[in-house]
PDB file of C-alpha atoms in Angstrom:
ATOM      1  CA  ILE A  49       6.634  15.450  13.038  1.00 57.00           C
ATOM      2  CA  ALA A  50       5.303  11.958  13.709  1.00 71.00           C
ATOM      3  CA  GLY A  51       3.362  11.458  10.482  1.00 92.00           C
ATOM      4  CA  ILE A  52       0.987   8.600  11.166  1.00 96.00           C
ATOM      5  CA  THR A  53       0.849   6.671  14.405  1.00 96.00           C
ATOM      6  CA  GLN A  54      -1.027   3.453  15.055  1.00 98.00           C
ATOM      7  CA  ALA A  55      -1.857   1.681  18.295  1.00 97.00           C
ATOM      8  CA  PRO A  56      -1.450  -0.958  19.455  1.00 97.00           C
ATOM      9  CA  THR A  57       1.671  -2.272  17.723  1.00 97.00           C
ATOM     10  CA  SER A  58       0.412  -5.799  18.137  1.00 97.00           C
ATOM     11  CA  GLN A  59      -2.481  -7.543  19.820  1.00 97.00           C
ATOM     12  CA  ILE A  60      -3.676 -11.069  20.482  1.00 97.00           C
ATOM     13  CA  LEU A  61      -7.442 -11.206  20.735  1.00 95.00           C
ATOM     14  CA  ALA A  62      -9.962 -13.909  21.580  1.00 97.00           C
ATOM     15  CA  ALA A  63     -12.585 -14.573  18.924  1.00 97.00           C
ATOM     16  CA  GLY A  64     -15.820 -12.732  19.588  1.00 97.00           C
ATOM     17  CA  ARG A  65     -14.156  -9.798  21.340  1.00 97.00           C
ATOM     18  CA  ARG A  66     -14.502  -6.215  20.205  1.00 97.00           C
ATOM     19  CA  MET A  67     -11.343  -4.354  19.234  1.00 97.00           C
ATOM     20  CA  THR A  68     -10.544  -0.839  18.075  1.00 98.00           C
ATOM     21  CA  LEU A  69      -7.349  -0.060  16.213  1.00 98.00           C
ATOM     22  CA  ARG A  70      -6.307   3.541  16.532  1.00 98.00           C
ATOM     23  CA  CYS A  71      -4.796   5.763  13.851  1.00 98.00           C
ATOM     24  CA  THR A  72      -3.757   9.396  14.115  1.00 97.00           C
ATOM     25  CA  GLN A  73      -2.081  11.645  11.560  1.00 97.00           C
ATOM     26  CA  ASP A  74      -0.577  15.077  12.102  1.00 95.00           C
ATOM     27  CA  MET A  75      -0.168  16.108   8.460  1.00 94.00           C
ATOM     28  CA  ARG A  76      -3.689  17.566   8.073  1.00 94.00           C
ATOM     29  CA  HIS A  77      -4.286  15.196   5.188  1.00 95.00           C
ATOM     30  CA  ASN A  78      -7.789  14.968   3.760  1.00 94.00           C
ATOM     31  CA  ALA A  79      -8.013  11.270   2.987  1.00 95.00           C
ATOM     32  CA  MET A  80      -7.352   8.362   5.322  1.00 96.00           C
ATOM     33  CA  TYR A  81      -7.414   4.630   4.664  1.00 96.00           C
ATOM     34  CA  TRP A  82      -7.378   1.281   6.409  1.00 97.00           C
ATOM     35  CA  TYR A  83      -5.738  -1.696   4.702  1.00 97.00           C
ATOM     36  CA  ARG A  84      -5.074  -5.257   5.677  1.00 97.00           C
ATOM     37  CA  GLN A  85      -2.040  -7.105   4.390  1.00 96.00           C
ATOM     38  CA  ASP A  86      -1.946 -10.893   4.276  1.00 95.00           C
ATOM     39  CA  LEU A  87       0.898 -13.105   3.096  1.00 88.00           C
ATOM     40  CA  GLY A  88       0.782 -13.645  -0.656  1.00 84.00           C
ATOM     41  CA  LEU A  89      -1.921 -11.043  -1.182  1.00 87.00           C
ATOM     42  CA  GLY A  90      -1.738  -7.389  -2.047  1.00 85.00           C
ATOM     43  CA  LEU A  91      -2.847  -4.687   0.323  1.00 92.00           C
ATOM     44  CA  ARG A  92      -6.638  -4.734   0.486  1.00 94.00           C
ATOM     45  CA  LEU A  93      -8.623  -1.626   1.283  1.00 93.00           C
ATOM     46  CA  ILE A  94     -11.111  -2.014   4.123  1.00 96.00           C
ATOM     47  CA  HIS A  95     -12.539   1.503   4.475  1.00 96.00           C
ATOM     48  CA  TYR A  96     -11.532   5.006   3.565  1.00 94.00           C
ATOM     49  CA  SER A  97     -12.503   8.580   4.345  1.00 95.00           C
ATOM     50  CA  ASN A  98     -12.077  11.658   2.177  1.00 92.00           C
ATOM     51  CA  THR A  99     -12.894  14.154   4.891  1.00 94.00           C
ATOM     52  CA  ALA A 100     -14.127  14.379   8.453  1.00 94.00           C
ATOM     53  CA  GLY A 101     -17.686  13.120   8.705  1.00 94.00           C
ATOM     54  CA  THR A 102     -17.568  10.924   5.584  1.00 95.00           C
ATOM     55  CA  THR A 103     -16.473   7.333   5.099  1.00 95.00           C
ATOM     56  CA  GLY A 104     -16.598   4.812   2.266  1.00 93.00           C
ATOM     57  CA  LYS A 105     -16.302   1.069   1.835  1.00 93.00           C
ATOM     58  CA  GLY A 106     -13.301  -0.545   0.253  1.00 91.00           C
ATOM     59  CA  GLU A 107     -12.739  -4.008  -1.130  1.00 89.00           C
ATOM     60  CA  VAL A 108     -13.173  -5.969   2.137  1.00 95.00           C
ATOM     61  CA  PRO A 109     -15.387  -3.957   4.543  1.00 96.00           C
ATOM     62  CA  ASP A 110     -17.387  -6.785   6.130  1.00 97.00           C
ATOM     63  CA  GLY A 111     -16.807  -7.157   9.852  1.00 97.00           C
ATOM     64  CA  TYR A 112     -15.194  -3.733  10.166  1.00 98.00           C
ATOM     65  CA  SER A 113     -16.462  -0.231  10.879  1.00 98.00           C
ATOM     66  CA  VAL A 114     -14.802   3.175  10.903  1.00 98.00           C
ATOM     67  CA  SER A 115     -15.547   6.719  11.940  1.00 96.00           C
ATOM     68  CA  ARG A 116     -13.971  10.075  11.108  1.00 97.00           C
ATOM     69  CA  ALA A 117     -14.964  12.554  13.783  1.00 97.00           C
ATOM     70  CA  ASN A 118     -12.107  14.928  12.949  1.00 96.00           C
ATOM     71  CA  THR A 119      -9.277  15.328  10.443  1.00 96.00           C
ATOM     72  CA  ASP A 120      -6.614  13.583  12.487  1.00 97.00           C
ATOM     73  CA  ASP A 121      -8.213  10.378  13.809  1.00 97.00           C
ATOM     74  CA  PHE A 122      -9.558   7.363  11.939  1.00 98.00           C
ATOM     75  CA  PRO A 123     -10.213   4.377  14.235  1.00 98.00           C
ATOM     76  CA  LEU A 124     -11.065   0.929  12.882  1.00 98.00           C
ATOM     77  CA  THR A 125     -13.377  -1.285  14.939  1.00 98.00           C
ATOM     78  CA  LEU A 126     -13.854  -5.019  14.761  1.00 97.00           C
ATOM     79  CA  ALA A 127     -17.234  -5.564  16.423  1.00 95.00           C
ATOM     80  CA  SER A 128     -16.797  -9.302  16.974  1.00 97.00           C
ATOM     81  CA  ALA A 129     -13.385 -10.562  15.901  1.00 97.00           C
ATOM     82  CA  VAL A 130     -12.994 -13.804  13.937  1.00 97.00           C
ATOM     83  CA  PRO A 131      -9.796 -15.761  13.173  1.00 97.00           C
ATOM     84  CA  SER A 132      -9.922 -14.738   9.488  1.00 97.00           C
ATOM     85  CA  GLN A 133      -9.293 -11.179  10.636  1.00 98.00           C
ATOM     86  CA  THR A 134      -5.798 -12.163  11.728  1.00 97.00           C
ATOM     87  CA  SER A 135      -3.631  -9.847   9.655  1.00 97.00           C
ATOM     88  CA  VAL A 136      -1.361  -6.821   9.641  1.00 97.00           C
ATOM     89  CA  TYR A 137      -3.414  -3.645   9.499  1.00 98.00           C
ATOM     90  CA  PHE A 138      -2.024  -0.460   7.995  1.00 98.00           C
ATOM     91  CA  CYS A 139      -3.498   2.992   8.275  1.00 98.00           C
ATOM     92  CA  ALA A 140      -2.555   5.492   5.567  1.00 96.00           C
ATOM     93  CA  SER A 141      -3.314   9.062   4.574  1.00 96.00           C
ATOM     94  CA  SER A 142      -3.003  11.260   1.514  1.00 93.00           C
ATOM     95  CA  GLU A 143      -3.282  14.983   1.005  1.00 91.00           C
ATOM     96  CA  GLY A 144      -5.757  14.665  -1.853  1.00 83.00           C
ATOM     97  CA  LEU A 145      -8.888  12.601  -2.170  1.00 82.00           C
ATOM     98  CA  ALA A 146      -8.881   8.819  -2.350  1.00 81.00           C
ATOM     99  CA  GLY A 147      -8.030   7.545  -5.811  1.00 78.00           C
ATOM    100  CA  GLY A 148      -6.087  10.612  -6.812  1.00 79.00           C
ATOM    101  CA  PRO A 149      -2.426  10.899  -7.791  1.00 80.00           C
ATOM    102  CA  ASP A 150      -1.262  11.771  -4.304  1.00 85.00           C
ATOM    103  CA  THR A 151       1.204   9.645  -2.409  1.00 90.00           C
ATOM    104  CA  GLN A 152      -0.192   7.609   0.421  1.00 93.00           C
ATOM    105  CA  TYR A 153       1.761   7.734   3.677  1.00 95.00           C
ATOM    106  CA  PHE A 154       1.523   4.658   5.839  1.00 96.00           C
ATOM    107  CA  GLY A 155       1.603   4.108   9.567  1.00 97.00           C
ATOM    108  CA  PRO A 156       3.836   1.420  11.097  1.00 96.00           C
ATOM    109  CA  GLY A 157       1.048  -1.170  11.199  1.00 97.00           C
ATOM    110  CA  THR A 158      -0.766  -3.215  13.812  1.00 98.00           C
ATOM    111  CA  ARG A 159      -0.233  -6.963  13.893  1.00 97.00           C
ATOM    112  CA  LEU A 160      -3.496  -8.556  15.042  1.00 98.00           C
ATOM    113  CA  THR A 161      -3.944 -12.215  15.899  1.00 97.00           C
ATOM    114  CA  VAL A 162      -7.429 -13.554  16.570  1.00 97.00           C
ATOM    115  CA  LEU A 163      -7.553 -16.916  18.301  1.00 96.00           C
TER     116      LEU A 163
ATOM    117  CA  GLY B 258     -11.942  -9.089 -12.668  1.00 70.00           C
ATOM    118  CA  GLN B 259      -9.103  -6.775 -11.808  1.00 81.00           C
ATOM    119  CA  ASN B 260      -5.632  -8.217 -11.609  1.00 89.00           C
ATOM    120  CA  ILE B 261      -2.082  -7.071 -11.073  1.00 95.00           C
ATOM    121  CA  ASP B 262       0.739  -9.537 -11.702  1.00 96.00           C
ATOM    122  CA  GLN B 263       4.254  -9.289 -10.369  1.00 97.00           C
ATOM    123  CA  PRO B 264       6.911 -11.962  -9.893  1.00 97.00           C
ATOM    124  CA  THR B 265       6.802 -13.320  -6.364  1.00 96.00           C
ATOM    125  CA  GLU B 266      10.540 -13.203  -5.761  1.00 97.00           C
ATOM    126  CA  MET B 267      13.714 -12.103  -7.524  1.00 98.00           C
ATOM    127  CA  THR B 268      17.400 -12.361  -6.644  1.00 98.00           C
ATOM    128  CA  ALA B 269      20.142  -9.993  -7.774  1.00 97.00           C
ATOM    129  CA  THR B 270      23.734  -9.183  -6.948  1.00 97.00           C
ATOM    130  CA  GLU B 271      24.985  -6.096  -5.156  1.00 97.00           C
ATOM    131  CA  GLY B 272      26.072  -3.454  -7.669  1.00 97.00           C
ATOM    132  CA  ALA B 273      24.021  -4.945 -10.502  1.00 97.00           C
ATOM    133  CA  ILE B 274      20.797  -3.801 -12.199  1.00 98.00           C
ATOM    134  CA  VAL B 275      17.396  -5.451 -11.751  1.00 98.00           C
ATOM    135  CA  GLN B 276      14.070  -4.904 -13.500  1.00 98.00           C
ATOM    136  CA  ILE B 277      10.831  -5.752 -11.704  1.00 98.00           C
ATOM    137  CA  ASN B 278       7.859  -6.129 -14.018  1.00 98.00           C
ATOM    138  CA  CYS B 279       4.208  -5.433 -13.342  1.00 98.00           C
ATOM    139  CA  THR B 280       1.311  -6.203 -15.677  1.00 97.00           C
ATOM    140  CA  TYR B 281      -2.220  -5.123 -14.951  1.00 96.00           C
ATOM    141  CA  GLN B 282      -5.746  -5.755 -16.150  1.00 94.00           C
ATOM    142  CA  THR B 283      -8.032  -3.210 -14.548  1.00 90.00           C
ATOM    143  CA  SER B 284     -11.285  -1.462 -15.369  1.00 87.00           C
ATOM    144  CA  GLY B 285      -9.717   1.711 -16.665  1.00 88.00           C
ATOM    145  CA  PHE B 286      -6.465   3.344 -15.669  1.00 91.00           C
ATOM    146  CA  ASN B 287      -5.725   6.526 -13.774  1.00 90.00           C
ATOM    147  CA  GLY B 288      -2.143   6.069 -12.690  1.00 93.00           C
ATOM    148  CA  LEU B 289       0.380   3.521 -11.440  1.00 96.00           C
ATOM    149  CA  PHE B 290       2.422   3.612  -8.246  1.00 96.00           C
ATOM    150  CA  TRP B 291       5.474   1.754  -7.036  1.00 97.00           C
ATOM    151  CA  TYR B 292       6.090   1.401  -3.302  1.00 97.00           C
ATOM    152  CA  GLN B 293       8.954  -0.165  -1.368  1.00 98.00           C
ATOM    153  CA  GLN B 294       8.293  -2.197   1.758  1.00 97.00           C
ATOM    154  CA  HIS B 295      11.072  -3.504   3.990  1.00 97.00           C
ATOM    155  CA  ALA B 296      10.230  -6.581   6.039  1.00 94.00           C
ATOM    156  CA  GLY B 297       8.114  -5.690   9.048  1.00 92.00           C
ATOM    157  CA  GLU B 298       7.766  -2.073   7.998  1.00 95.00           C
ATOM    158  CA  ALA B 299       5.241   0.133   6.243  1.00 95.00           C
ATOM    159  CA  PRO B 300       5.237   0.718   2.479  1.00 96.00           C
ATOM    160  CA  THR B 301       6.946   3.909   1.307  1.00 96.00           C
ATOM    161  CA  PHE B 302       6.366   5.730  -1.982  1.00 95.00           C
ATOM    162  CA  LEU B 303       8.870   5.312  -4.815  1.00 96.00           C
ATOM    163  CA  SER B 304       7.271   6.532  -8.032  1.00 95.00           C
ATOM    164  CA  TYR B 305       4.099   7.478  -9.897  1.00 94.00           C
ATOM    165  CA  ASN B 306       3.430   7.142 -13.642  1.00 95.00           C
ATOM    166  CA  VAL B 307       0.321   8.290 -15.458  1.00 94.00           C
ATOM    167  CA  LEU B 308       1.747   8.902 -18.953  1.00 95.00           C
ATOM    168  CA  ASP B 309       3.723   6.483 -21.110  1.00 97.00           C
ATOM    169  CA  GLY B 310       7.448   6.609 -20.762  1.00 97.00           C
ATOM    170  CA  LEU B 311      10.281   6.484 -18.301  1.00 96.00           C
ATOM    171  CA  GLU B 312      10.471   8.438 -15.041  1.00 93.00           C
ATOM    172  CA  GLU B 313      13.954   8.557 -13.539  1.00 93.00           C
ATOM    173  CA  LYS B 314      14.674   9.304  -9.915  1.00 90.00           C
ATOM    174  CA  GLY B 315      18.234   8.654  -8.861  1.00 94.00           C
ATOM    175  CA  ARG B 316      19.031   4.949  -8.894  1.00 96.00           C
ATOM    176  CA  PHE B 317      15.368   4.074  -9.455  1.00 96.00           C
ATOM    177  CA  SER B 318      13.409   4.452 -12.693  1.00 97.00           C
ATOM    178  CA  SER B 319       9.856   3.473 -13.538  1.00 98.00           C
ATOM    179  CA  PHE B 320       8.430   2.819 -16.982  1.00 98.00           C
ATOM    180  CA  LEU B 321       4.824   2.691 -18.152  1.00 98.00           C
ATOM    181  CA  SER B 322       3.119   1.457 -21.314  1.00 97.00           C
ATOM    182  CA  ARG B 323      -0.627   1.979 -21.004  1.00 96.00           C
ATOM    183  CA  SER B 324      -1.407   0.220 -24.300  1.00 95.00           C
ATOM    184  CA  LYS B 325       0.337  -2.924 -23.046  1.00 96.00           C
ATOM    185  CA  GLY B 326      -0.881  -2.695 -19.431  1.00 96.00           C
ATOM    186  CA  TYR B 327       2.730  -2.924 -18.364  1.00 96.00           C
ATOM    187  CA  SER B 328       5.176  -1.203 -16.070  1.00 98.00           C
ATOM    188  CA  TYR B 329       8.601  -1.940 -14.720  1.00 98.00           C
ATOM    189  CA  LEU B 330      10.743  -0.640 -11.912  1.00 98.00           C
ATOM    190  CA  LEU B 331      14.459  -0.490 -12.688  1.00 98.00           C
ATOM    191  CA  LEU B 332      16.937  -0.431  -9.833  1.00 98.00           C
ATOM    192  CA  LYS B 333      20.559   0.384 -10.653  1.00 97.00           C
ATOM    193  CA  GLU B 334      23.747   0.010  -8.610  1.00 97.00           C
ATOM    194  CA  LEU B 335      21.982  -2.307  -6.209  1.00 98.00           C
ATOM    195  CA  GLN B 336      22.772  -1.958  -2.539  1.00 97.00           C
ATOM    196  CA  MET B 337      22.074  -4.398   0.266  1.00 97.00           C
ATOM    197  CA  LYS B 338      19.518  -1.953   1.686  1.00 97.00           C
ATOM    198  CA  ASP B 339      17.459  -2.411  -1.502  1.00 97.00           C
ATOM    199  CA  SER B 340      16.449  -5.849  -0.224  1.00 98.00           C
ATOM    200  CA  ALA B 341      12.715  -5.349   0.221  1.00 97.00           C
ATOM    201  CA  SER B 342       9.364  -6.038  -1.361  1.00 97.00           C
ATOM    202  CA  TYR B 343       8.306  -3.800  -4.232  1.00 98.00           C
ATOM    203  CA  LEU B 344       4.573  -3.189  -4.619  1.00 97.00           C
ATOM    204  CA  CYS B 345       2.859  -2.158  -7.838  1.00 97.00           C
ATOM    205  CA  ALA B 346      -0.535  -0.451  -7.508  1.00 95.00           C
ATOM    206  CA  VAL B 347      -2.941   0.851 -10.155  1.00 94.00           C
ATOM    207  CA  THR B 348      -5.763   3.381  -9.840  1.00 91.00           C
ATOM    208  CA  ASP B 349      -8.736   2.144 -11.841  1.00 86.00           C
ATOM    209  CA  SER B 350     -11.585   4.052 -13.503  1.00 83.00           C
ATOM    210  CA  ASN B 351     -13.460   4.231 -10.183  1.00 80.00           C
ATOM    211  CA  TYR B 352     -10.375   5.792  -8.582  1.00 79.00           C
ATOM    212  CA  GLN B 353      -9.855   2.700  -6.460  1.00 83.00           C
ATOM    213  CA  LEU B 354      -6.224   1.728  -5.846  1.00 87.00           C
ATOM    214  CA  ILE B 355      -5.615  -1.926  -6.707  1.00 90.00           C
ATOM    215  CA  TRP B 356      -2.456  -3.455  -5.236  1.00 93.00           C
ATOM    216  CA  GLY B 357      -0.280  -6.276  -6.504  1.00 94.00           C
ATOM    217  CA  ALA B 358       1.006  -8.875  -4.049  1.00 95.00           C
ATOM    218  CA  GLY B 359       4.517  -7.482  -4.327  1.00 96.00           C
ATOM    219  CA  THR B 360       7.897  -8.756  -5.476  1.00 97.00           C
ATOM    220  CA  LYS B 361      10.388  -9.755  -2.817  1.00 97.00           C
ATOM    221  CA  LEU B 362      13.852  -8.688  -3.970  1.00 98.00           C
ATOM    222  CA  ILE B 363      16.833 -10.461  -2.420  1.00 98.00           C
ATOM    223  CA  ILE B 364      20.239  -8.845  -2.872  1.00 97.00           C
ATOM    224  CA  LYS B 365      23.306 -11.046  -2.549  1.00 96.00           C
ATOM    225  CA  PRO B 366      26.827  -9.746  -1.970  1.00 94.00           C
TER     226      PRO B 366
END
């Protein structure tokens, strides 16, 4: 059982380019999340999804979009990358709905550098 | 605004006990989580508290006082592998999970 996989592991991107970070889970969890983690700051929620076909905005959604076409996949797209989007991005999932008492399981992260 | 405070860094000795504190000011409260994150890795779940009191799980215990907006994570019989960051996170009244910046714990032999 893989749990949650993310791709790529790391990426260097020129400003203005479009980039999609991939996330796949094999636990049949309902909710999925995208976070960014920056030095000295807590994890910040970008977007989340409680079920296929629905998505919601988190704390820092600007510049990012997501889709949830099925239960397993939750890609994050940066339409036009900017240097302030340099960060480590974590995908996570939980069995229950976002905000509930369920444990969140995290993927290994994607380290993104925008130059 | 919403805020979660944790010490930035702590140092402890192998075999000792350490307490990592977390205070929170959030719009409502619906539970508190502790996660462990080793450098360069993903966070992993340690504990969940929603009622006041102490939850014990092996060498790790977590305490919650909702009236004081306070929690701590207690690690006993410290091992070198416990060197990691410890993240406190609170679910607010809108069921949003608010994360602290984490406490980096350094274990010395």
